Amino acid sequence: MRRAKFCINSMWLGTVLAVLCGLATAQQALDLEGHAVNPFAAASGKPVVLIFLRRDCPVSGRYAPVIQKISNEYANRATFWLVYPDKTDSPQEIRKSVADYGYHLPVLRDPEHALVKLSRVQITPEVAVFDRDRQLIYDGRIDDWYIDLSRARPAPTTHELRDAITAATAARTTLAQKEVRGVGCYISDVE
Amino acid sequence: MSFPLRSILLVLLSSTLAPMLPAQSSGPASQLTFNRDIAPIVFRSCSTCHRPGEAAPFSLLNYSDVKKHARQIADVVRSRTMPPWLPEPQELKFADELRLSDADMNRIVTWVEQGAVEGAPADLPPAPRFVQGWRLGQPDLVLKAEKPLILPPEGTDTYWNFIFRLPIQQTKWVKAVEIRPGDKQYVHHANILVDRAHASRQRETDPGAGFGGMEIRIESQVFDPDSHLLFWKPGTIPYVEPEGMALRLDKGTDLVLNTHLQPSGKPEVIQPSIGLYFTDHPATKLPMLLQLENDLKLDIPPGEKDFLVTDDFTLPVDVDLMAIYPHAHYLGKDIQAQATFPDGTKKTLIHIPQWNLNWQAVYRYAEPVLLPRGTTISLRFSYDNSVENPMNPNHPPLRVKGGNRSTDEMCHLWLQVLPVNFDAANGDPRMVLQEALARHNVEKNPADFEAHYNLGAMLQARGNLDAALAEYQAAVKLRPDDATGNNALGAALVQGGHPAQAVSYLQAALKARADYFDAHYNLGFALAQQDDFAGAVEQFQAALRLQPQDAAVEANLGAALAEMGRYADARAHFQHALLLDPTQPIAKENLEALKEMNPR
């Protein structure tokens, strides 16, 4: 409420405030009912893993079984969210996609890329792992299964997401790499 | 509400920088727009696959479609991942080449770097129009796989074979086949094999459900080279055979659709169908498939980065080369085929510098390529079995040999050729070619069972029985327990008038494969020729249990029974044979003979 008022009252500040005004909603990720959700508030002190997906991205799709496996395995140690950054995706379309792939994870839309920016991710599928203090400790690919868009290994040889969750849950483990870009679809293409 | 303020700053920053950086630092390139510069390329080179119902995962039909994938598009056209096209440009042009010109590629990349601007609506060319449904109109016959395959969401690529049982009652000539492989997004490629002897049905555990397997081979009993490459890959437009090159399909023929499927992350239902277009014109030109290969040389040590396999075959007749289909698995690296003409000049037939099994394809030449007699076709395939080959199925690398599993390797090159400038009086030029190829394979690998077997079959078909026997004997010596080899040797001995010698080989064939119809049939025949009719009856009965609808077996069984004096039983079998095939000559003749013996 207050924000809306602020917005209207501040017209004289011109473009800058218009942007800020947009931001007030921009930093909200939304659930599929359109309510603003803070994925960290619900984490009850556990590390948070954000998994960025695009519905129209085949590599995103093929990772579904991997994502399910890892999120099941670490269900007690971290909180997982699926995040859809394409603002043209309707909640119904996302709901259908989530059901088709058989996900049982909570879902967020991130139409203004607030979470994208917070997480520094650039591609789908990529993940961001935040430790208990909400520090971003890793962003990037899940593993090295894909070499490029037309070639995948028979099986991955590195496991960045697992390593990051382990690091986030262990007391003081450091990661070799805090950021490894993934293979898939650019998030900036849907800005 | 507790997002760190940092994120707000980031948004502000990036939103002021939002437009992408200009392309060249060396002076401003002129502004490219989608409507004027890019749409024509996309409509021509991308939209065929990138539209609803086609193979690509999203549509590229208008500005917003393309904008939503702009950076990725720049990446994939720059790396030449898209459009999918593996061969390097060469003098001998392929039909339906998908490769983008350098100019078009640069235009797309520059446009994206300039910020992917839409441009003036007036510049937009009309949207591409596509034929809905069957590309060539309603087919004369549509066949749907009896049972769908449920493709699991994960795991390695799946190779599945669907059998289509043709419901035709007489011979048909096919001028075109449209393959609808099921949901095209999950089918990498598919090709049809013609199975004239129901060899594949035995591999179905659940009738109608198909069977797994990447490389399937179909034995054919007569010299009848399947001369057509019926191949589907994303974007394939059905190919209408040139006049006179129709494919023959007989009553009882099966078509086997071999598909390569890629899991999508969710379960998918795959149920292909095929549409056949008939013509009244029987084939007058008979092309054939030449297979160059050297699988026996595939023994690739772990760590080997550049393992070279070659094969060189010199043509004994003039041919027109119509199409080419190279095939290797995951270690394949640089794939090349070259023709050296009789005058010593060389031309590249195909060169794929970075093999990718996922995009394998049949390549048709824009114009047939004349390869005169004396031209040598050379294949040079190299393989990378090191850790640096990310597609390597083994971690750490293992020794890999030739074989049919996807983790084995292959070195095959198929050429569709049409013999030309020949004198029909000298016999079918395809036989000359096939015999030369079989001889070449025997010389190349004297320990190659199949090479001896194929040469034997070819010599037998050409009426050179003694030479054929020698090849079959060589084959059986290499694989004494092989059912096919023993049966062929036995059959050739029977044909040569040595039924007594044939028996032990036919028995060996049955020991190796108890349900081997041909071997039962041949053994029955060999025993009957030695007047062991009781033994013959037993064999024909066994054959009949395997193929109850076979009129020839019924007739032979009747004949053996008649020889034993069991006329009533004999008559019943002759009658059944005629029911199955009213023209069955042995049954007809014997029934008449029975009537004369016992005119009632």
Coordinates of C-alpha atoms in Angstrom, one line a residue, chain B residues 26 45 50 101 121 227 229 263 277 289 300 333 351 360 411 416 470 488 511 523 555 565 593:
Chain B
S26 CA 35.9 0.1 -35.6
S45 CA 16.7 -21.4 -42.9
H50 CA 11.2 -24.1 -35.7
S101 CA 26.3 -18.7 -46.0
P121 CA 6.8 -3.1 -40.2
S227 CA 18.3 -50.0 -52.9
L229 CA 17.7 -44.9 -48.4
P263 CA 14.9 -38.6 -23.4
Y277 CA 2.6 -43.2 -52.1
L289 CA 23.5 -49.7 -51.9
I300 CA 41.1 -48.6 -30.7
K333 CA 35.9 -37.6 -35.3
H351 CA 33.9 -34.4 -45.4
Q360 CA 23.7 -38.2 -38.7
C411 CA 33.1 -47.6 -39.8
Q416 CA 23.4 -45.3 -53.3
A470 CA 34.5 -72.9 -51.3
A488 CA 24.1 -72.0 -46.4
K511 CA 22.0 -77.3 -33.1
L523 CA 17.3 -80.8 -43.9
A555 CA 3.5 -79.4 -50.3
G565 CA 2.3 -94.4 -48.6
A593 CA -0.9 -87.8 -59.4

